[in-house]
Short mmCIF file of C-alpha atoms in Angstrom, two decimals:
data_model
loop_
_atom_site.label_atom_id
_atom_site.label_comp_id
_atom_site.label_asym_id
_atom_site.label_seq_id
_atom_site.Cartn_x
_atom_site.Cartn_y
_atom_site.Cartn_z
CA UNK A 134 7.00 -7.63 8.44
CA UNK A 135 3.34 -6.44 9.07
CA UNK A 136 2.07 -5.30 12.41
CA UNK A 137 -1.19 -7.12 11.47
CA UNK A 138 -2.27 -9.77 8.97
CA UNK A 139 -5.44 -11.87 8.07
CA UNK A 140 -5.20 -15.10 6.18
CA UNK A 141 -8.36 -16.55 4.66
CA UNK A 142 -8.89 -19.92 3.87
CA UNK A 143 -11.60 -22.25 2.33
CA UNK A 144 -10.91 -25.25 4.58
CA UNK A 145 -8.84 -26.03 7.73
CA UNK A 146 -5.32 -26.68 6.51
CA UNK A 147 -5.77 -24.55 3.21
CA UNK A 148 -3.64 -21.66 4.90
CA UNK A 149 -1.08 -23.87 6.49
CA UNK A 150 -0.36 -25.27 3.02
CA UNK A 151 -0.44 -22.04 1.24
CA UNK A 152 1.48 -19.52 3.61
CA UNK A 153 2.01 -21.37 6.87
CA UNK A 154 5.82 -20.80 7.07
CA UNK A 155 5.29 -17.15 6.18
CA UNK A 156 2.67 -16.75 8.96
CA UNK A 157 4.81 -18.50 11.46
CA UNK A 158 7.76 -16.02 10.56
CA UNK A 159 5.75 -12.93 10.92
CA UNK A 160 4.01 -14.20 14.18
CA UNK A 161 7.53 -15.08 15.72
CA UNK A 162 8.63 -11.57 14.67
CA UNK A 163 5.80 -9.75 16.74
CA UNK A 164 3.05 -9.67 14.12
CA UNK A 165 -0.58 -10.18 15.01
CA UNK A 166 -1.73 -12.56 12.73
CA UNK A 167 -5.46 -13.88 12.36
CA UNK A 168 -7.09 -16.87 10.56
CA UNK A 169 -10.41 -16.99 8.71
CA UNK A 170 -11.62 -20.34 7.91
CA UNK A 171 -14.76 -20.07 5.53
CA UNK A 172 -16.12 -23.64 5.54
CA UNK A 173 -16.88 -26.15 8.05
CA UNK A 174 -14.78 -29.04 6.61
CA UNK A 175 -17.56 -31.64 6.64
CA UNK A 176 -16.70 -33.18 3.41
CA UNK A 177 -13.09 -33.62 4.35
CA UNK A 178 -12.81 -37.30 4.57
CA UNK A 179 -12.87 -40.32 2.13
CA UNK A 180 -14.80 -42.50 4.92
CA UNK A 181 -18.23 -43.06 3.51
CA UNK A 182 -19.55 -44.19 7.06
CA UNK A 183 -17.99 -40.82 8.71
CA UNK A 184 -19.99 -38.99 11.41
CA UNK A 185 -19.95 -35.65 9.74
CA UNK A 186 -21.03 -33.67 12.86
CA UNK A 187 -17.84 -35.39 14.71
CA UNK A 188 -15.79 -34.36 11.88
CA UNK A 189 -16.52 -30.70 12.09
CA UNK A 190 -15.53 -30.80 15.67
CA UNK A 191 -12.47 -32.60 15.15
CA UNK A 192 -11.41 -30.31 12.13
CA UNK A 193 -12.01 -27.40 14.25
CA UNK A 194 -10.00 -28.76 17.22
CA UNK A 195 -7.15 -29.50 14.59
CA UNK A 196 -7.30 -26.01 13.26
CA UNK A 197 -7.02 -24.51 16.86
CA UNK A 198 -4.07 -26.63 17.32
CA UNK A 199 -2.35 -25.78 14.16
CA UNK A 200 -2.87 -22.02 14.81
CA UNK A 201 -1.33 -22.47 18.11
CA UNK A 202 1.87 -23.98 16.50
CA UNK A 203 2.21 -21.03 14.12
CA UNK A 204 1.71 -18.60 16.88
CA UNK A 205 -1.65 -16.95 15.33
CA UNK A 206 -3.44 -14.40 17.55
CA UNK A 207 -6.93 -16.05 16.58
CA UNK A 208 -8.88 -18.22 14.47
CA UNK A 209 -12.55 -17.55 13.22
CA UNK A 210 -14.41 -20.31 11.67
CA UNK A 211 -17.54 -19.08 9.37
CA UNK A 212 -18.80 -22.70 9.27
CA UNK A 213 -20.25 -22.53 5.75
CA UNK A 214 -21.04 -26.05 4.35
CA UNK A 215 -18.02 -27.59 2.91
CA UNK A 216 -18.21 -27.97 -0.73
CA UNK A 217 -21.06 -25.47 -1.22
CA UNK A 218 -19.38 -22.20 -0.69
CA UNK A 219 -20.71 -19.46 -2.84
CA UNK A 220 -19.21 -15.98 -3.37
CA UNK A 221 -22.40 -14.07 -2.91
CA UNK A 222 -23.45 -10.66 -1.11
CA UNK A 223 -24.20 -12.48 2.35
CA UNK A 224 -20.63 -14.52 2.41
CA UNK A 225 -18.87 -11.15 1.09
CA UNK A 226 -20.54 -9.08 3.93
CA UNK A 227 -18.91 -11.61 6.71
CA UNK A 228 -15.43 -11.46 4.90
CA UNK A 229 -15.67 -7.65 5.01
CA UNK A 230 -16.63 -7.45 8.62
CA UNK A 231 -13.56 -9.79 9.23
CA UNK A 232 -11.39 -7.39 7.65
CA UNK A 233 -12.75 -4.24 9.20
CA UNK A 234 -12.63 -5.79 12.72
CA UNK A 235 -9.04 -7.21 12.37
CA UNK A 236 -7.85 -4.28 10.29
CA UNK A 237 -4.75 -6.10 8.74
CA UNK A 238 -1.98 -4.47 6.64
CA UNK A 239 -1.79 -7.76 4.54
CA UNK A 240 -4.61 -9.99 3.50
CA UNK A 241 -3.59 -13.58 2.15
CA UNK A 242 -5.38 -16.29 0.62
CA UNK A 243 -6.54 -18.46 -2.63
CA UNK A 244 -5.59 -17.02 -5.86
CA UNK A 245 -9.12 -17.36 -7.78
CA UNK A 246 -7.55 -16.74 -11.23
CA UNK A 247 -5.42 -19.96 -11.19
CA UNK A 248 -6.28 -22.01 -14.57
CA UNK A 249 -7.90 -25.39 -14.16
CA UNK A 250 -8.66 -25.02 -10.43
CA UNK A 251 -11.14 -28.06 -9.77
CA UNK A 252 -12.38 -27.44 -5.98
CA UNK A 253 -15.24 -24.74 -6.27
CA UNK A 254 -14.49 -23.78 -2.61
CA UNK A 255 -11.10 -22.60 -3.42
CA UNK A 256 -12.41 -20.51 -6.24
CA UNK A 257 -15.01 -18.85 -4.25
CA UNK A 258 -12.74 -18.17 -1.40
CA UNK A 259 -10.35 -16.13 -3.73
CA UNK A 260 -13.27 -14.20 -5.13
CA UNK A 261 -14.57 -13.46 -1.43
CA UNK A 262 -11.14 -12.36 -0.42
CA UNK A 263 -10.82 -9.86 -3.44
CA UNK A 264 -14.66 -8.85 -3.04
CA UNK A 265 -14.31 -8.36 0.69
CA UNK A 266 -11.35 -6.24 0.55
CA UNK A 267 -12.99 -3.90 -1.85
CA UNK A 268 -16.14 -3.77 0.36
CA UNK A 269 -14.16 -3.24 3.34
CA UNK A 270 -12.06 -0.32 2.05
CA UNK A 271 -15.39 1.84 0.99
CA UNK A 272 -17.61 3.66 3.36
CA UNK A 273 -20.95 2.52 1.46
CA UNK A 274 -20.62 -0.94 1.66
CA UNK A 275 -22.38 -2.85 4.57
CA UNK A 276 -22.91 0.39 6.68
CA UNK A 277 -25.14 -1.51 9.07
CA UNK A 278 -21.96 -3.31 10.24
CA UNK A 279 -21.17 -0.25 12.26
CA UNK A 280 -17.39 -0.57 11.67
CA UNK A 281 -15.17 1.86 9.95
CA UNK A 282 -13.86 1.16 6.65
CA UNK A 283 -10.21 -0.47 6.36
CA UNK A 284 -8.04 -0.63 3.35
CA UNK A 285 -5.19 -3.27 3.45
CA UNK A 286 -1.95 -2.28 1.91
CA UNK A 287 -1.17 -5.38 0.07
CA UNK A 288 -2.61 -8.78 -0.87
CA UNK A 289 -0.71 -12.09 -1.17
CA UNK A 290 -2.38 -14.78 -3.07
CA UNK A 291 -0.97 -18.49 -2.61
CA UNK A 292 -1.63 -21.20 -5.14
CA UNK A 293 -0.74 -18.47 -7.76
CA UNK A 294 -0.98 -18.83 -11.40
CA UNK A 295 1.93 -16.11 -11.62
CA UNK A 296 4.09 -15.80 -8.71
CA UNK A 297 5.99 -12.52 -8.35
CA UNK A 298 6.78 -12.28 -4.54
CA UNK A 299 8.63 -14.72 -2.51
CA UNK A 300 8.94 -14.89 1.44
CA UNK A 301 12.11 -16.54 2.64
CA UNK A 302 10.99 -19.15 5.30
CA UNK A 303 14.09 -21.23 5.84
CA UNK A 304 13.46 -22.29 9.56
CA UNK A 305 9.74 -21.84 9.62
CA UNK A 306 9.14 -24.74 7.23
CA UNK A 307 9.44 -27.12 10.05
CA UNK A 308 6.83 -25.00 11.96
CA UNK A 309 4.62 -25.32 8.77
CA UNK A 310 4.97 -29.09 8.78
CA UNK A 311 4.28 -29.28 12.45
CA UNK A 312 1.09 -27.17 12.05
CA UNK A 313 0.16 -29.40 8.94
CA UNK A 314 0.56 -32.55 10.76
CA UNK A 315 -1.95 -31.18 13.55
CA UNK A 316 -4.58 -31.85 10.83
CA UNK A 317 -4.58 -35.49 11.37
CA UNK A 318 -8.08 -36.29 10.04
CA UNK A 319 -6.52 -35.00 6.56
CA UNK A 320 -3.39 -37.56 6.68
CA UNK A 321 -5.00 -40.33 4.46
CA UNK A 322 -6.22 -37.94 1.88
CA UNK A 323 -4.62 -34.64 1.38
CA UNK A 324 -1.36 -35.91 2.91
CA UNK A 325 -1.26 -39.54 1.62
CA UNK A 326 -0.37 -40.74 5.06
CA UNK A 327 -1.79 -44.04 6.48
CA UNK A 328 -0.24 -44.16 10.00
CA UNK A 329 -1.49 -47.58 10.52
CA UNK A 330 0.15 -49.10 7.37
CA UNK A 331 3.40 -51.08 7.69
CA UNK A 332 5.24 -48.12 5.56
CA UNK A 333 3.32 -45.60 7.68
CA UNK A 334 6.50 -44.22 8.96
CA UNK A 335 7.83 -43.87 5.34
CA UNK A 336 4.58 -42.28 4.06
CA UNK A 337 5.04 -39.60 7.04
CA UNK A 338 8.69 -38.90 6.00
CA UNK A 339 7.72 -38.69 2.33
CA UNK A 340 5.14 -35.94 3.02
CA UNK A 341 7.58 -34.03 5.17
CA UNK A 342 10.07 -34.22 2.31
CA UNK A 343 7.53 -33.02 -0.29
CA UNK A 344 6.77 -30.02 1.60
CA UNK A 345 10.39 -29.19 2.16
CA UNK A 346 11.21 -29.87 -1.54
CA UNK A 347 8.17 -27.74 -2.63
CA UNK A 348 9.77 -24.71 -0.45
CA UNK A 349 13.35 -25.25 -1.98
CA UNK A 350 11.83 -25.41 -5.55
CA UNK A 351 10.17 -22.06 -4.96
CA UNK A 352 13.15 -20.37 -3.52
CA UNK A 353 15.71 -21.81 -5.81
CA UNK A 354 15.41 -19.39 -8.92
CA UNK A 355 16.06 -16.40 -6.50
CA UNK A 356 18.95 -18.19 -4.55
CA UNK A 357 16.92 -17.57 -1.18
CA UNK A 358 16.94 -21.30 0.15
CA UNK A 359 13.30 -22.24 1.34
CA UNK A 360 10.52 -19.84 0.23
CA UNK A 361 6.76 -19.44 -0.16
CA UNK A 362 5.61 -17.82 -3.27
CA UNK A 363 2.53 -15.30 -3.94
CA UNK A 364 1.07 -13.03 -6.49
CA UNK A 365 1.37 -9.83 -5.00
CA UNK A 366 -1.37 -7.04 -5.57
CA UNK A 367 -0.44 -3.83 -3.87
CA UNK A 368 -2.59 -1.39 -5.63
CA UNK A 369 -5.50 -1.83 -3.16
#
């Protein structure tokens, strides 16, 4: 149980999918958990006629609501253009500053080494996490920030190619599901829920079942019930 943790996601809802139950468990145990969302979510719709400025505002509101469900201490959105995320020096500096400011014991985020990953934002978010941690720990990176260096003790990468750390999350999977459902703009696409369809309720139940089934699949080999899995990096 860390005293402080920082989760970094490419988009609103990424962190809820990857580690939402773990964050809810830690927050309920008294941890100070922060969330950093890198992009503005402006491409997160299949509606070609959508007002993208409105979508950005909606997704920010959804993220705030989901964070409240999880019990997080705060949400910061960098607002970088969705689909155009780069793991460049300027972006690295912003991630570094967030790590130095929140001073987490554990940082969680996307595994950039996962093979055959299609979405470039997820790849770049993973590299930014790793590069930002290296910058945050060493004095001579970005000294103009005026913040003391900070070295997290562990990194937990979700969507991992190789999982070697499990968090038991039995009763917190329902909290994760409630947080995910706050992202209503993503129901038709990411979650495959059409609330207005004749079988909309069945689609909703199907999504809930898939989340619970995935948690059961992850925990089953270790005999620990429902779990979330990560690649652990503890030599930081």
